[in-house]
């Protein structure tokens, strides 16, 4: 019998290892688990703030309501949940739990881990002071912050976990301070230069760093600084000279760990370290017979290893040693030993790469050292590489801001005695400074190369797993589950994916590039099939393409991709002939959906040039429709806050002033930015404004795999930032230099020079070909930069840019005629999409707010608008898990006992095919879906429960594994149309039966008052909790709770609809108490 005390990550790993070895079932395993749920991934603890789902952290499978998972029963493991081991008797060989249960053991494994170290600072026991270790700690922080309206927090400790905690505090809306005693952050991993780069990144995110801080006390709200007062924390006091108190309402202590060895302190047979920890040898054995220790409680060579990777190595060593002693085949010729661990780490801290490896901070007496430093404070990149004195061996390094080549450098430095074959200085510049797009780093082909440091999984082990699974069953999820690679911190997932692709190819298979479950093709492959079809009329609709090349109903992935292909090949109005069902969130409404379901209006402003009358028209439209106005970063004006039914009227007003659609909502050319050029600027050498207008007028409306941006600069001073665009032109004395393949955003890429000193007509010719080549061959949602980087190299080398020159200038592929013809077709068939709508009554109908009535519900009735500097904007959404998010009906069958009737909500012709349409029933908004693809109709609430936004009717319908579904247009939450259950989640929407009687569409509904009580717009209006209700009709939370209680009570008494309505009215008007 093997008893494991502690069911953390390392204890769990030991049990998995010993059970894998024990194929004959010789041993029984029991584990004490102090926490209320089984093992979970503490490395990813911070992600709990995003998901609020413990199962997302589980080490095995989803937790049930008791905190257990199926793995323990499936493997015959006795899980003593919520039972802390309190005593061990090495003479009688028993372990006793807090419950009083005593279990005998043949082998005991101490995996008790560690507890957070809290410095002896007066006031550390105050309310509002937390440690950062368990899910319960995080839950406590969230509750305290909410209950006490906390606005600011301090994190004591600037190590890895402290920085994670500080980011988590910021993510829940708190002003976040990092308090570090040492002069630098992460002092064990990085030096002062790395610290400076990291602090720059952190402070750019709004967090505040205080290093060298000597915290004297946690000050209470009553001003006390002692340890006796129980007043909540209100400030930090420092002993630093001239430092003021720091006002904070919550403190998170993350000052390191101390090994949990208290279980062994009562048994003298187990040796403990002078400063704590259970002393172990190289086989993880303690001084007591048949007792082992692993993980953060184990003291090896007078050192506690606080990382998960060494803990997993300990678990592996101990499992094989225990197996051997129990007569189980350990599967090795020689039992392994633990002789220490590589402490190299690569982390993503607050979005910033931080890595250290090998000898990263040499001792002062280490003379065999040569250092090379790269310090780029503008980009926030710092790198120090440490070589031997001769400069022919890499010993270690520190990387901050760009660690994308970590694996290569780590391999050169750690466990490698070979001399360098290249100039050491060539290793120093970060990949982001070499002018190339960052692609996935080539993964080592060495079978012994470690890929997953958390679980010590090699390339060879992953390859073996793939071969065992076979071509048909090897996918990323299965490979991760079976090999354990990528299941720790997740940092190696891209490497695992690369290996999977390479190994499948070697087996005669391939990693699927299928667009989705409905098409067994990538976007370029499907585009090729459509554009080369000899009968274009056989592929001129989604239904025809699906019938010819796919199956099922389609989904929110393939429909927009096919819709884009149709626009790129045929170019008809995107909302005609059922094509509106293919358009994603923004394209369907031809406007960008914003928070709360309102929309923004962005007219085209070629070259940034505006007439005074056009400026006036924009202002008049903003005033007339109460829109929030803002200048965009691309020389346009954005008007926010329009309701969908207002859009045609707004655009008609703007159209009279000469404005056209700006396609800000589409995967298309957005804008061509320009400086004033030679028309005004004394430095300009070309008329950049006129050329920008020419370029924008040519490519406006051209749809592409992703958005495109452009710019024209009138001289080499580059004021329009053309080299950061998908295509950009910089004026010279002789014409223009043409740059392609740049972009800003998360991973900025510098555009590459395609041609120099060419005239405007040549620029247009080359752009026609470049853009169309991109349209025909790029993957879905792929910007020009990554597409360009994946192109083959030119015939004479030179990389993808040489290939483009050969294709575009030399016609090396023989496709220039096709590229020219297809682009000219798009130019010739251009139409202002909004003019097509507001000039056509039938198209305008698609923008009615409700199919069954001309009544409109004002946007202010759905989300509160608040004043900001004289303009109105919607109130902030609450964080997930807070009130007004993740809405639930009082129960799943709320209307089960209600009297219902069939209500006619419109004619079949009122409801477009394969889309949702909103209807109004009393104060309730419902969504009716005409799934023509299946010949089925559905009706659901229109409010997405995630953020209480009335938008589901605008979602794209399709199927997943033959289940009809709708995808919320805001955050792509998918709901089954039949029963309303979220696919892959816990949310649920209410559904109602639909039938067709002749031409009438009828929905079976309870009385208006009953439906309004649950789904009425007023009751679900999103409001800012600390703001005044500006319209005076939102149901406040206490009334909403009273209403729910009243509904439950009335249902229980079987009230009639009339009585129900009367009673509900009384509750709403506060004429009666909740109890009555």
PDB file of N, CA and C in Angstrom, residues 786-854:
ATOM      1  N   UNK A 786       2.430  37.763 -42.235  1.00  0.00           N
ATOM      2  CA  UNK A 786       2.714  36.327 -42.083  1.00  0.00           C
ATOM      3  C   UNK A 786       2.541  35.555 -43.392  1.00  0.00           C
ATOM      4  N   UNK A 787       1.581  35.987 -44.238  1.00  0.00           N
ATOM      5  CA  UNK A 787       1.431  35.331 -45.550  1.00  0.00           C
ATOM      6  C   UNK A 787       2.705  35.479 -46.361  1.00  0.00           C
ATOM      7  N   UNK A 788       3.215  36.688 -46.409  1.00  0.00           N
ATOM      8  CA  UNK A 788       4.415  36.973 -47.190  1.00  0.00           C
ATOM      9  C   UNK A 788       5.606  36.185 -46.667  1.00  0.00           C
ATOM     10  N   UNK A 789       5.720  36.079 -45.341  1.00  0.00           N
ATOM     11  CA  UNK A 789       6.858  35.378 -44.737  1.00  0.00           C
ATOM     12  C   UNK A 789       6.857  33.891 -45.068  1.00  0.00           C
ATOM     13  N   UNK A 790       5.675  33.321 -45.350  1.00  0.00           N
ATOM     14  CA  UNK A 790       5.589  31.891 -45.648  1.00  0.00           C
ATOM     15  C   UNK A 790       5.801  31.573 -47.119  1.00  0.00           C
ATOM     16  N   UNK A 791       5.914  32.590 -47.970  1.00  0.00           N
ATOM     17  CA  UNK A 791       6.131  32.350 -49.392  1.00  0.00           C
ATOM     18  C   UNK A 791       7.503  31.731 -49.615  1.00  0.00           C
ATOM     19  N   UNK A 792       7.676  31.004 -50.714  1.00  0.00           N
ATOM     20  CA  UNK A 792       8.995  30.418 -50.982  1.00  0.00           C
ATOM     21  C   UNK A 792      10.028  31.495 -51.286  1.00  0.00           C
ATOM     22  N   UNK A 793      11.287  31.103 -51.203  1.00  0.00           N
ATOM     23  CA  UNK A 793      12.360  32.036 -51.515  1.00  0.00           C
ATOM     24  C   UNK A 793      12.472  32.207 -53.029  1.00  0.00           C
ATOM     25  N   UNK A 794      13.099  33.282 -53.446  1.00  0.00           N
ATOM     26  CA  UNK A 794      13.337  33.489 -54.864  1.00  0.00           C
ATOM     27  C   UNK A 794      14.301  32.453 -55.421  1.00  0.00           C
ATOM     28  N   UNK A 795      14.375  32.379 -56.745  1.00  0.00           N
ATOM     29  CA  UNK A 795      15.218  31.369 -57.395  1.00  0.00           C
ATOM     30  C   UNK A 795      16.689  31.517 -57.021  1.00  0.00           C
ATOM     31  N   UNK A 796      17.110  32.737 -56.810  1.00  0.00           N
ATOM     32  CA  UNK A 796      18.503  32.991 -56.475  1.00  0.00           C
ATOM     33  C   UNK A 796      18.694  33.330 -54.998  1.00  0.00           C
ATOM     34  N   UNK A 797      17.788  32.815 -54.166  1.00  0.00           N
ATOM     35  CA  UNK A 797      17.829  33.165 -52.759  1.00  0.00           C
ATOM     36  C   UNK A 797      17.162  34.510 -52.549  1.00  0.00           C
ATOM     37  N   UNK A 798      17.406  35.110 -51.388  1.00  0.00           N
ATOM     38  CA  UNK A 798      16.842  36.436 -51.147  1.00  0.00           C
ATOM     39  C   UNK A 798      15.512  36.405 -50.435  1.00  0.00           C
ATOM     40  N   UNK A 799      14.971  35.222 -50.194  1.00  0.00           N
ATOM     41  CA  UNK A 799      13.756  35.123 -49.401  1.00  0.00           C
ATOM     42  C   UNK A 799      12.484  35.439 -50.161  1.00  0.00           C
ATOM     43  N   UNK A 800      11.370  35.505 -49.447  1.00  0.00           N
ATOM     44  CA  UNK A 800      10.061  35.704 -50.071  1.00  0.00           C
ATOM     45  C   UNK A 800       9.944  36.985 -50.898  1.00  0.00           C
ATOM     46  N   UNK A 801      10.659  38.047 -50.519  1.00  0.00           N
ATOM     47  CA  UNK A 801      10.529  39.296 -51.279  1.00  0.00           C
ATOM     48  C   UNK A 801      11.060  39.108 -52.698  1.00  0.00           C
ATOM     49  N   UNK A 802      12.078  38.271 -52.868  1.00  0.00           N
ATOM     50  CA  UNK A 802      12.584  37.990 -54.211  1.00  0.00           C
ATOM     51  C   UNK A 802      11.569  37.164 -55.002  1.00  0.00           C
ATOM     52  N   UNK A 803      10.914  36.240 -54.312  1.00  0.00           N
ATOM     53  CA  UNK A 803       9.850  35.466 -54.964  1.00  0.00           C
ATOM     54  C   UNK A 803       8.749  36.406 -55.466  1.00  0.00           C
ATOM     55  N   UNK A 804       8.360  37.379 -54.643  1.00  0.00           N
ATOM     56  CA  UNK A 804       7.323  38.326 -55.059  1.00  0.00           C
ATOM     57  C   UNK A 804       7.770  39.145 -56.271  1.00  0.00           C
ATOM     58  N   UNK A 805       9.013  39.554 -56.277  1.00  0.00           N
ATOM     59  CA  UNK A 805       9.507  40.297 -57.435  1.00  0.00           C
ATOM     60  C   UNK A 805       9.417  39.458 -58.699  1.00  0.00           C
ATOM     61  N   UNK A 806       9.764  38.181 -58.568  1.00  0.00           N
ATOM     62  CA  UNK A 806       9.704  37.295 -59.731  1.00  0.00           C
ATOM     63  C   UNK A 806       8.269  37.097 -60.218  1.00  0.00           C
ATOM     64  N   UNK A 807       7.330  36.926 -59.271  1.00  0.00           N
ATOM     65  CA  UNK A 807       5.930  36.701 -59.647  1.00  0.00           C
ATOM     66  C   UNK A 807       5.316  37.974 -60.231  1.00  0.00           C
ATOM     67  N   UNK A 808       5.555  39.107 -59.588  1.00  0.00           N
ATOM     68  CA  UNK A 808       4.862  40.351 -59.933  1.00  0.00           C
ATOM     69  C   UNK A 808       5.516  41.077 -61.101  1.00  0.00           C
ATOM     70  N   UNK A 809       6.846  41.075 -61.147  1.00  0.00           N
ATOM     71  CA  UNK A 809       7.537  41.851 -62.180  1.00  0.00           C
ATOM     72  C   UNK A 809       7.945  40.997 -63.382  1.00  0.00           C
ATOM     73  N   UNK A 810       8.298  39.719 -63.112  1.00  0.00           N
ATOM     74  CA  UNK A 810       8.798  38.865 -64.193  1.00  0.00           C
ATOM     75  C   UNK A 810       7.774  37.836 -64.650  1.00  0.00           C
ATOM     76  N   UNK A 811       6.627  37.761 -63.968  1.00  0.00           N
ATOM     77  CA  UNK A 811       5.571  36.787 -64.298  1.00  0.00           C
ATOM     78  C   UNK A 811       6.106  35.354 -64.306  1.00  0.00           C
ATOM     79  N   UNK A 812       6.889  35.020 -63.257  1.00  0.00           N
ATOM     80  CA  UNK A 812       7.521  33.701 -63.208  1.00  0.00           C
ATOM     81  C   UNK A 812       6.515  32.560 -63.137  1.00  0.00           C
ATOM     82  N   UNK A 813       5.308  32.828 -62.607  1.00  0.00           N
ATOM     83  CA  UNK A 813       4.279  31.782 -62.511  1.00  0.00           C
ATOM     84  C   UNK A 813       3.278  31.834 -63.664  1.00  0.00           C
ATOM     85  N   UNK A 814       3.432  32.814 -64.529  1.00  0.00           N
ATOM     86  CA  UNK A 814       2.525  32.930 -65.664  1.00  0.00           C
ATOM     87  C   UNK A 814       1.100  33.288 -65.281  1.00  0.00           C
ATOM     88  N   UNK A 815       0.938  34.029 -64.171  1.00  0.00           N
ATOM     89  CA  UNK A 815      -0.426  34.345 -63.699  1.00  0.00           C
ATOM     90  C   UNK A 815      -0.725  35.833 -63.702  1.00  0.00           C
ATOM     91  N   UNK A 816       0.182  36.653 -64.214  1.00  0.00           N
ATOM     92  CA  UNK A 816      -0.036  38.100 -64.139  1.00  0.00           C
ATOM     93  C   UNK A 816      -1.287  38.538 -64.888  1.00  0.00           C
ATOM     94  N   UNK A 817      -1.574  37.912 -66.032  1.00  0.00           N
ATOM     95  CA  UNK A 817      -2.789  38.275 -66.763  1.00  0.00           C
ATOM     96  C   UNK A 817      -4.028  38.010 -65.918  1.00  0.00           C
ATOM     97  N   UNK A 818      -4.042  36.858 -65.231  1.00  0.00           N
ATOM     98  CA  UNK A 818      -5.196  36.550 -64.367  1.00  0.00           C
ATOM     99  C   UNK A 818      -5.278  37.536 -63.206  1.00  0.00           C
ATOM    100  N   UNK A 819      -4.145  37.843 -62.610  1.00  0.00           N
ATOM    101  CA  UNK A 819      -4.144  38.783 -61.490  1.00  0.00           C
ATOM    102  C   UNK A 819      -4.662  40.148 -61.943  1.00  0.00           C
ATOM    103  N   UNK A 820      -4.193  40.616 -63.103  1.00  0.00           N
ATOM    104  CA  UNK A 820      -4.628  41.914 -63.620  1.00  0.00           C
ATOM    105  C   UNK A 820      -6.122  41.908 -63.905  1.00  0.00           C
ATOM    106  N   UNK A 821      -6.596  40.832 -64.538  1.00  0.00           N
ATOM    107  CA  UNK A 821      -8.013  40.758 -64.932  1.00  0.00           C
ATOM    108  C   UNK A 821      -8.923  40.704 -63.717  1.00  0.00           C
ATOM    109  N   UNK A 822      -8.546  39.906 -62.747  1.00  0.00           N
ATOM    110  CA  UNK A 822      -9.399  39.772 -61.560  1.00  0.00           C
ATOM    111  C   UNK A 822      -9.445  41.078 -60.769  1.00  0.00           C
ATOM    112  N   UNK A 823      -8.334  41.776 -60.641  1.00  0.00           N
ATOM    113  CA  UNK A 823      -8.368  43.041 -59.932  1.00  0.00           C
ATOM    114  C   UNK A 823      -9.204  44.066 -60.689  1.00  0.00           C
ATOM    115  N   UNK A 824      -9.087  44.100 -62.016  1.00  0.00           N
ATOM    116  CA  UNK A 824      -9.877  45.054 -62.780  1.00  0.00           C
ATOM    117  C   UNK A 824     -11.370  44.768 -62.641  1.00  0.00           C
ATOM    118  N   UNK A 825     -11.724  43.480 -62.526  1.00  0.00           N
ATOM    119  CA  UNK A 825     -13.139  43.123 -62.316  1.00  0.00           C
ATOM    120  C   UNK A 825     -13.652  43.696 -60.995  1.00  0.00           C
ATOM    121  N   UNK A 826     -12.839  43.593 -59.950  1.00  0.00           N
ATOM    122  CA  UNK A 826     -13.261  44.136 -58.651  1.00  0.00           C
ATOM    123  C   UNK A 826     -13.383  45.655 -58.707  1.00  0.00           C
ATOM    124  N   UNK A 827     -12.468  46.301 -59.407  1.00  0.00           N
ATOM    125  CA  UNK A 827     -12.536  47.759 -59.541  1.00  0.00           C
ATOM    126  C   UNK A 827     -13.781  48.162 -60.325  1.00  0.00           C
ATOM    127  N   UNK A 828     -14.065  47.449 -61.410  1.00  0.00           N
ATOM    128  CA  UNK A 828     -15.195  47.803 -62.271  1.00  0.00           C
ATOM    129  C   UNK A 828     -16.546  47.529 -61.608  1.00  0.00           C
ATOM    130  N   UNK A 829     -16.578  46.556 -60.703  1.00  0.00           N
ATOM    131  CA  UNK A 829     -17.855  46.197 -60.068  1.00  0.00           C
ATOM    132  C   UNK A 829     -18.019  46.842 -58.696  1.00  0.00           C
ATOM    133  N   UNK A 830     -17.178  47.828 -58.386  1.00  0.00           N
ATOM    134  CA  UNK A 830     -17.312  48.506 -57.100  1.00  0.00           C
ATOM    135  C   UNK A 830     -18.694  49.134 -56.954  1.00  0.00           C
ATOM    136  N   UNK A 831     -19.245  49.049 -55.774  1.00  0.00           N
ATOM    137  CA  UNK A 831     -20.501  49.718 -55.442  1.00  0.00           C
ATOM    138  C   UNK A 831     -20.412  50.176 -53.989  1.00  0.00           C
ATOM    139  N   UNK A 832     -20.935  51.358 -53.718  1.00  0.00           N
ATOM    140  CA  UNK A 832     -20.990  51.842 -52.344  1.00  0.00           C
ATOM    141  C   UNK A 832     -22.061  51.037 -51.626  1.00  0.00           C
ATOM    142  N   UNK A 833     -21.651  50.189 -50.719  1.00  0.00           N
ATOM    143  CA  UNK A 833     -22.595  49.242 -50.098  1.00  0.00           C
ATOM    144  C   UNK A 833     -23.715  49.960 -49.362  1.00  0.00           C
ATOM    145  N   UNK A 834     -23.396  51.072 -48.699  1.00  0.00           N
ATOM    146  CA  UNK A 834     -24.460  51.746 -47.954  1.00  0.00           C
ATOM    147  C   UNK A 834     -25.437  52.476 -48.872  1.00  0.00           C
ATOM    148  N   UNK A 835     -24.952  52.989 -49.992  1.00  0.00           N
ATOM    149  CA  UNK A 835     -25.875  53.608 -50.957  1.00  0.00           C
ATOM    150  C   UNK A 835     -26.825  52.560 -51.521  1.00  0.00           C
ATOM    151  N   UNK A 836     -26.315  51.330 -51.714  1.00  0.00           N
ATOM    152  CA  UNK A 836     -27.179  50.245 -52.198  1.00  0.00           C
ATOM    153  C   UNK A 836     -28.296  49.958 -51.196  1.00  0.00           C
ATOM    154  N   UNK A 837     -28.022  50.180 -49.908  1.00  0.00           N
ATOM    155  CA  UNK A 837     -29.032  49.912 -48.880  1.00  0.00           C
ATOM    156  C   UNK A 837     -30.037  51.049 -48.761  1.00  0.00           C
ATOM    157  N   UNK A 838     -29.567  52.277 -48.541  1.00  0.00           N
ATOM    158  CA  UNK A 838     -30.527  53.341 -48.235  1.00  0.00           C
ATOM    159  C   UNK A 838     -31.335  53.784 -49.457  1.00  0.00           C
ATOM    160  N   UNK A 839     -30.877  53.382 -50.650  1.00  0.00           N
ATOM    161  CA  UNK A 839     -31.662  53.701 -51.849  1.00  0.00           C
ATOM    162  C   UNK A 839     -32.632  52.590 -52.232  1.00  0.00           C
ATOM    163  N   UNK A 840     -32.698  51.518 -51.450  1.00  0.00           N
ATOM    164  CA  UNK A 840     -33.542  50.365 -51.788  1.00  0.00           C
ATOM    165  C   UNK A 840     -34.419  49.998 -50.593  1.00  0.00           C
ATOM    166  N   UNK A 841     -35.740  50.191 -50.679  1.00  0.00           N
ATOM    167  CA  UNK A 841     -36.636  49.904 -49.542  1.00  0.00           C
ATOM    168  C   UNK A 841     -36.535  48.461 -49.042  1.00  0.00           C
ATOM    169  N   UNK A 842     -36.349  47.492 -49.946  1.00  0.00           N
ATOM    170  CA  UNK A 842     -36.283  46.091 -49.530  1.00  0.00           C
ATOM    171  C   UNK A 842     -35.025  45.828 -48.708  1.00  0.00           C
ATOM    172  N   UNK A 843     -33.920  46.421 -49.114  1.00  0.00           N
ATOM    173  CA  UNK A 843     -32.685  46.225 -48.339  1.00  0.00           C
ATOM    174  C   UNK A 843     -32.775  46.949 -46.998  1.00  0.00           C
ATOM    175  N   UNK A 844     -33.457  48.089 -46.980  1.00  0.00           N
ATOM    176  CA  UNK A 844     -33.607  48.813 -45.704  1.00  0.00           C
ATOM    177  C   UNK A 844     -34.351  47.968 -44.679  1.00  0.00           C
ATOM    178  N   UNK A 845     -35.261  47.105 -45.140  1.00  0.00           N
ATOM    179  CA  UNK A 845     -36.043  46.285 -44.211  1.00  0.00           C
ATOM    180  C   UNK A 845     -35.144  45.377 -43.365  1.00  0.00           C
ATOM    181  N   UNK A 846     -33.987  45.021 -43.919  1.00  0.00           N
ATOM    182  CA  UNK A 846     -33.088  44.133 -43.180  1.00  0.00           C
ATOM    183  C   UNK A 846     -32.547  44.808 -41.915  1.00  0.00           C
ATOM    184  N   UNK A 847     -32.736  46.129 -41.801  1.00  0.00           N
ATOM    185  CA  UNK A 847     -32.201  46.872 -40.665  1.00  0.00           C
ATOM    186  C   UNK A 847     -33.292  47.278 -39.675  1.00  0.00           C
ATOM    187  N   UNK A 848     -34.531  46.774 -39.884  1.00  0.00           N
ATOM    188  CA  UNK A 848     -35.572  47.016 -38.888  1.00  0.00           C
ATOM    189  C   UNK A 848     -35.156  46.398 -37.556  1.00  0.00           C
ATOM    190  N   UNK A 849     -35.534  47.066 -36.482  1.00  0.00           N
ATOM    191  CA  UNK A 849     -35.138  46.519 -35.191  1.00  0.00           C
ATOM    192  C   UNK A 849     -35.918  45.241 -34.886  1.00  0.00           C
ATOM    193  N   UNK A 850     -37.226  45.238 -35.211  1.00  0.00           N
ATOM    194  CA  UNK A 850     -38.043  44.054 -34.956  1.00  0.00           C
ATOM    195  C   UNK A 850     -38.870  43.736 -36.191  1.00  0.00           C
ATOM    196  N   UNK A 851     -38.962  42.464 -36.514  1.00  0.00           N
ATOM    197  CA  UNK A 851     -39.715  42.025 -37.690  1.00  0.00           C
ATOM    198  C   UNK A 851     -41.202  42.293 -37.534  1.00  0.00           C
ATOM    199  N   UNK A 852     -41.733  42.152 -36.318  1.00  0.00           N
ATOM    200  CA  UNK A 852     -43.188  42.132 -36.118  1.00  0.00           C
ATOM    201  C   UNK A 852     -43.778  43.465 -35.681  1.00  0.00           C
ATOM    202  N   UNK A 853     -42.971  44.517 -35.644  1.00  0.00           N
ATOM    203  CA  UNK A 853     -43.515  45.810 -35.224  1.00  0.00           C
ATOM    204  C   UNK A 853     -42.590  46.927 -35.683  1.00  0.00           C
ATOM    205  N   UNK A 854     -43.160  48.095 -35.868  1.00  0.00           N
ATOM    206  CA  UNK A 854     -42.352  49.274 -36.182  1.00  0.00           C
ATOM    207  C   UNK A 854     -41.848  49.965 -34.921  1.00  0.00           C
TER     208      UNK A 854
END
